[in-house]
mmCIF file of C-alpha atoms in Angstrom:
data_model
loop_
_atom_site.group_PDB
_atom_site.id
_atom_site.type_symbol
_atom_site.label_atom_id
_atom_site.label_comp_id
_atom_site.label_asym_id
_atom_site.label_seq_id
_atom_site.Cartn_x
_atom_site.Cartn_y
_atom_site.Cartn_z
ATOM 1 C CA UNK A 1 -4.954 28.939 -31.245
ATOM 2 C CA UNK A 2 -4.658 25.417 -30.153
ATOM 3 C CA UNK A 3 -1.154 23.897 -30.440
ATOM 4 C CA UNK A 4 -0.435 20.449 -29.085
ATOM 5 C CA UNK A 5 3.175 19.331 -28.680
ATOM 6 C CA UNK A 6 3.949 15.698 -28.020
ATOM 7 C CA UNK A 7 7.699 14.737 -27.360
ATOM 8 C CA UNK A 8 8.175 11.040 -28.023
ATOM 9 C CA UNK A 9 11.878 11.470 -28.909
ATOM 10 C CA UNK A 10 13.470 10.886 -25.418
ATOM 11 C CA UNK A 11 15.355 14.214 -25.991
ATOM 12 C CA UNK A 12 14.514 16.994 -23.645
ATOM 13 C CA UNK A 13 12.632 19.727 -25.531
ATOM 14 C CA UNK A 14 11.007 22.719 -24.009
ATOM 15 C CA UNK A 15 7.631 22.100 -25.468
ATOM 16 C CA UNK A 16 6.200 25.488 -24.186
ATOM 17 C CA UNK A 17 8.821 27.488 -26.206
ATOM 18 C CA UNK A 18 8.169 25.200 -29.330
ATOM 19 C CA UNK A 19 4.450 26.174 -28.928
ATOM 20 C CA UNK A 20 5.230 29.734 -28.385
ATOM 21 C CA UNK A 21 7.266 30.192 -31.551
ATOM 22 C CA UNK A 22 4.636 28.278 -33.519
ATOM 23 C CA UNK A 23 1.903 30.609 -32.066
ATOM 24 C CA UNK A 24 3.818 33.698 -32.697
ATOM 25 C CA UNK A 25 4.479 32.701 -36.266
ATOM 26 C CA UNK A 26 0.833 31.809 -36.985
ATOM 27 C CA UNK A 27 -0.325 35.069 -35.387
ATOM 28 C CA UNK A 28 2.258 37.043 -37.436
ATOM 29 C CA UNK A 29 0.973 35.327 -40.618
ATOM 30 C CA UNK A 30 -2.733 36.236 -39.632
ATOM 31 C CA UNK A 31 -3.843 32.696 -39.302
ATOM 32 C CA UNK A 32 -7.266 32.297 -37.718
ATOM 33 C CA UNK A 33 -6.762 32.248 -34.015
ATOM 34 C CA UNK A 34 -9.076 29.219 -33.734
ATOM 35 C CA UNK A 35 -6.849 27.100 -35.904
ATOM 36 C CA UNK A 36 -5.314 23.906 -34.563
ATOM 37 C CA UNK A 37 -1.825 22.649 -35.012
ATOM 38 C CA UNK A 38 -0.076 19.443 -33.800
ATOM 39 C CA UNK A 39 3.689 19.142 -33.292
ATOM 40 C CA UNK A 40 5.309 15.822 -32.836
ATOM 41 C CA UNK A 41 8.859 15.423 -31.637
ATOM 42 C CA UNK A 42 10.186 11.878 -32.740
ATOM 43 C CA UNK A 43 13.317 9.676 -32.777
ATOM 44 C CA UNK A 44 15.440 9.280 -35.797
ATOM 45 C CA UNK A 45 13.897 5.868 -36.408
ATOM 46 C CA UNK A 46 10.430 7.190 -36.635
ATOM 47 C CA UNK A 47 11.522 10.218 -38.750
ATOM 48 C CA UNK A 48 13.304 7.823 -41.213
ATOM 49 C CA UNK A 49 10.031 5.848 -41.577
ATOM 50 C CA UNK A 50 8.029 8.988 -42.210
ATOM 51 C CA UNK A 51 10.622 10.370 -44.544
ATOM 52 C CA UNK A 52 10.699 7.295 -46.673
ATOM 53 C CA UNK A 53 7.038 6.735 -46.537
ATOM 54 C CA UNK A 54 5.864 10.274 -47.442
ATOM 55 C CA UNK A 55 8.786 11.796 -49.277
ATOM 56 C CA UNK A 56 10.311 8.679 -50.695
ATOM 57 C CA UNK A 57 13.719 9.622 -49.444
ATOM 58 C CA UNK A 58 15.988 7.461 -47.359
ATOM 59 C CA UNK A 59 17.113 8.240 -43.798
ATOM 60 C CA UNK A 60 15.877 10.816 -41.320
ATOM 61 C CA UNK A 61 15.411 14.519 -41.880
ATOM 62 C CA UNK A 62 14.993 17.484 -39.352
ATOM 63 C CA UNK A 63 11.317 18.522 -40.020
ATOM 64 C CA UNK A 64 8.386 17.263 -41.979
ATOM 65 C CA UNK A 65 5.091 19.120 -42.472
ATOM 66 C CA UNK A 66 1.751 17.452 -43.248
ATOM 67 C CA UNK A 67 -0.921 20.125 -44.177
ATOM 68 C CA UNK A 68 -4.488 19.051 -43.350
ATOM 69 C CA UNK A 69 -7.002 21.751 -44.433
ATOM 70 C CA UNK A 70 -6.945 24.103 -47.313
ATOM 71 C CA UNK A 71 -6.599 27.597 -45.909
ATOM 72 C CA UNK A 72 -7.494 29.551 -48.826
ATOM 73 C CA UNK A 73 -11.065 30.799 -49.028
ATOM 74 C CA UNK A 74 -11.173 30.743 -52.817
ATOM 75 C CA UNK A 75 -10.645 26.904 -52.714
ATOM 76 C CA UNK A 76 -13.882 26.278 -50.959
ATOM 77 C CA UNK A 77 -17.206 25.720 -52.675
ATOM 78 C CA UNK A 78 -19.415 28.896 -52.663
ATOM 79 C CA UNK A 79 -22.329 26.833 -51.151
ATOM 80 C CA UNK A 80 -20.108 25.298 -48.369
ATOM 81 C CA UNK A 81 -21.026 26.040 -44.843
ATOM 82 C CA UNK A 82 -18.579 27.907 -42.568
ATOM 83 C CA UNK A 83 -16.348 25.290 -41.444
ATOM 84 C CA UNK A 84 -14.962 27.199 -38.448
ATOM 85 C CA UNK A 85 -11.385 26.757 -37.334
ATOM 86 C CA UNK A 86 -8.939 25.071 -39.661
ATOM 87 C CA UNK A 87 -6.949 22.014 -38.665
ATOM 88 C CA UNK A 88 -3.570 23.320 -40.074
ATOM 89 C CA UNK A 89 -1.792 19.973 -39.913
ATOM 90 C CA UNK A 90 1.124 18.367 -38.218
ATOM 91 C CA UNK A 91 4.826 19.403 -37.863
ATOM 92 C CA UNK A 92 7.175 16.539 -37.101
ATOM 93 C CA UNK A 93 10.538 17.464 -35.636
ATOM 94 C CA UNK A 94 13.539 15.282 -34.952
ATOM 95 C CA UNK A 95 15.940 16.645 -32.323
ATOM 96 C CA UNK A 96 18.577 13.839 -32.711
ATOM 97 C CA UNK A 97 19.016 14.724 -36.387
ATOM 98 C CA UNK A 98 18.840 18.565 -35.647
ATOM 99 C CA UNK A 99 21.671 18.349 -33.039
ATOM 100 C CA UNK A 100 24.433 18.177 -35.754
ATOM 101 C CA UNK A 101 22.767 21.051 -37.675
ATOM 102 C CA UNK A 102 22.756 23.082 -34.551
ATOM 103 C CA UNK A 103 26.544 22.360 -33.929
ATOM 104 C CA UNK A 104 27.267 23.249 -37.632
ATOM 105 C CA UNK A 105 25.252 26.539 -37.283
ATOM 106 C CA UNK A 106 27.016 27.465 -34.119
ATOM 107 C CA UNK A 107 23.922 27.501 -31.914
ATOM 108 C CA UNK A 108 22.176 25.289 -29.410
ATOM 109 C CA UNK A 109 19.550 22.524 -30.047
ATOM 110 C CA UNK A 110 16.796 24.670 -28.685
ATOM 111 C CA UNK A 111 17.514 27.422 -31.185
ATOM 112 C CA UNK A 112 17.556 24.791 -33.968
ATOM 113 C CA UNK A 113 14.165 23.399 -32.730
ATOM 114 C CA UNK A 114 12.665 26.906 -32.716
ATOM 115 C CA UNK A 115 14.018 27.584 -36.377
ATOM 116 C CA UNK A 116 12.713 24.186 -37.497
ATOM 117 C CA UNK A 117 9.223 24.897 -36.053
ATOM 118 C CA UNK A 118 8.945 28.099 -37.874
ATOM 119 C CA UNK A 119 10.185 26.405 -41.096
ATOM 120 C CA UNK A 120 7.432 23.670 -40.487
ATOM 121 C CA UNK A 121 4.759 26.322 -39.926
ATOM 122 C CA UNK A 122 5.646 28.054 -43.138
ATOM 123 C CA UNK A 123 5.452 24.783 -45.005
ATOM 124 C CA UNK A 124 1.954 24.247 -43.646
ATOM 125 C CA UNK A 125 1.022 27.777 -44.864
ATOM 126 C CA UNK A 126 2.110 26.792 -48.412
ATOM 127 C CA UNK A 127 5.645 28.183 -48.602
ATOM 128 C CA UNK A 128 8.291 26.127 -50.340
ATOM 129 C CA UNK A 129 11.993 26.411 -51.159
ATOM 130 C CA UNK A 130 12.368 24.289 -54.266
ATOM 131 C CA UNK A 131 13.280 27.160 -56.499
ATOM 132 C CA UNK A 132 15.850 29.879 -55.715
ATOM 133 C CA UNK A 133 13.195 32.724 -55.529
ATOM 134 C CA UNK A 134 10.916 30.698 -53.273
ATOM 135 C CA UNK A 135 13.920 29.834 -51.024
ATOM 136 C CA UNK A 136 14.833 33.531 -50.694
ATOM 137 C CA UNK A 137 11.248 34.409 -49.760
ATOM 138 C CA UNK A 138 10.717 31.514 -47.375
ATOM 139 C CA UNK A 139 14.029 31.702 -45.582
ATOM 140 C CA UNK A 140 13.933 35.509 -45.368
ATOM 141 C CA UNK A 141 10.354 35.250 -43.756
ATOM 142 C CA UNK A 142 11.680 32.441 -41.529
ATOM 143 C CA UNK A 143 14.544 34.599 -40.305
ATOM 144 C CA UNK A 144 12.283 37.648 -39.617
ATOM 145 C CA UNK A 145 9.683 35.581 -37.799
ATOM 146 C CA UNK A 146 12.328 33.941 -35.682
ATOM 147 C CA UNK A 147 14.123 37.146 -34.930
ATOM 148 C CA UNK A 148 10.802 38.981 -34.040
ATOM 149 C CA UNK A 149 9.788 36.212 -31.703
ATOM 150 C CA UNK A 150 13.104 36.314 -29.925
ATOM 151 C CA UNK A 151 12.944 40.128 -29.592
ATOM 152 C CA UNK A 152 9.406 39.798 -28.072
ATOM 153 C CA UNK A 153 10.605 37.185 -25.677
ATOM 154 C CA UNK A 154 13.375 39.508 -24.540
ATOM 155 C CA UNK A 155 10.980 42.451 -24.186
ATOM 156 C CA UNK A 156 8.655 40.464 -22.127
ATOM 157 C CA UNK A 157 11.320 39.152 -19.834
ATOM 158 C CA UNK A 158 12.690 42.684 -19.362
ATOM 159 C CA UNK A 159 9.233 43.938 -18.485
ATOM 160 C CA UNK A 160 8.798 41.055 -15.906
ATOM 161 C CA UNK A 161 12.236 41.974 -14.463
ATOM 162 C CA UNK A 162 11.189 45.639 -14.129
ATOM 163 C CA UNK A 163 7.926 44.589 -12.403
ATOM 164 C CA UNK A 164 9.700 42.461 -9.898
ATOM 165 C CA UNK A 165 12.212 45.279 -9.225
ATOM 166 C CA UNK A 166 9.392 47.961 -8.886
ATOM 167 C CA UNK A 167 7.570 45.531 -6.451
ATOM 168 C CA UNK A 168 10.688 45.044 -4.483
ATOM 169 C CA UNK A 169 11.320 48.744 -4.130
ATOM 170 C CA UNK A 170 7.618 49.417 -3.333
ATOM 171 C CA UNK A 171 7.646 46.605 -0.660
ATOM 172 C CA UNK A 172 10.815 47.970 0.907
ATOM 173 C CA UNK A 173 9.131 51.459 1.144
ATOM 174 C CA UNK A 174 6.089 49.902 2.612
ATOM 175 C CA UNK A 175 3.995 50.999 -0.494
ATOM 176 C CA UNK A 176 3.187 47.649 -2.005
ATOM 177 C CA UNK A 177 -0.415 46.539 -2.372
ATOM 178 C CA UNK A 178 -1.402 43.488 -0.225
#
C-alpha cells in the first residue's frame, strides 16, 4: 500500500503514525494492498479555501476526503481491462482546526489526527454520516478501527520490549548471538 503524507501546515505531526493508522484501516477494510493514498496536512487558510470551494461551506474544517477511483468492481465496464491498483484519493487534515476538538475531547492533537485520518479513510471508502443510521455505522466502525490500531501498536511495543529484555539477559549470560 502506497501512502504519501505531506505536512505543509507548520504544525509538527508524526507522519509515520498518520500513515500507519491509514494503512491499518485500509488493511482492515480489505482494500487492495496495491492501492495508493495521499494525505495532505494543511493550514487553516488552505483548508478554508478547500472547504469553501468543494463543500460550499465557509471557514476551515478538520478533515476533507476527495475520492478518486471507483472501488466497486460492479461499477466497471465488463470489457474494461484490469486497471491494477486503485488511486483511492486524497485526505486533507488541518491540525490547527483539530487542536480545539482535541482539547474538547480530552485527548492530545496526535490522537485527534489519528481519529481524523480514520474518518477520512472511511469517507474515501464510501461511508457517510448524513443520516443517524449512517452516523452510527460509520462512527462505530471508526472507533473500532482506531481502538484495534492502538491495541496493535501496544502489542508490538510490548513485543519489542520483551525482545530487548531477552537480548540483554542472553548477552549478560554470554548466550547472545553475534
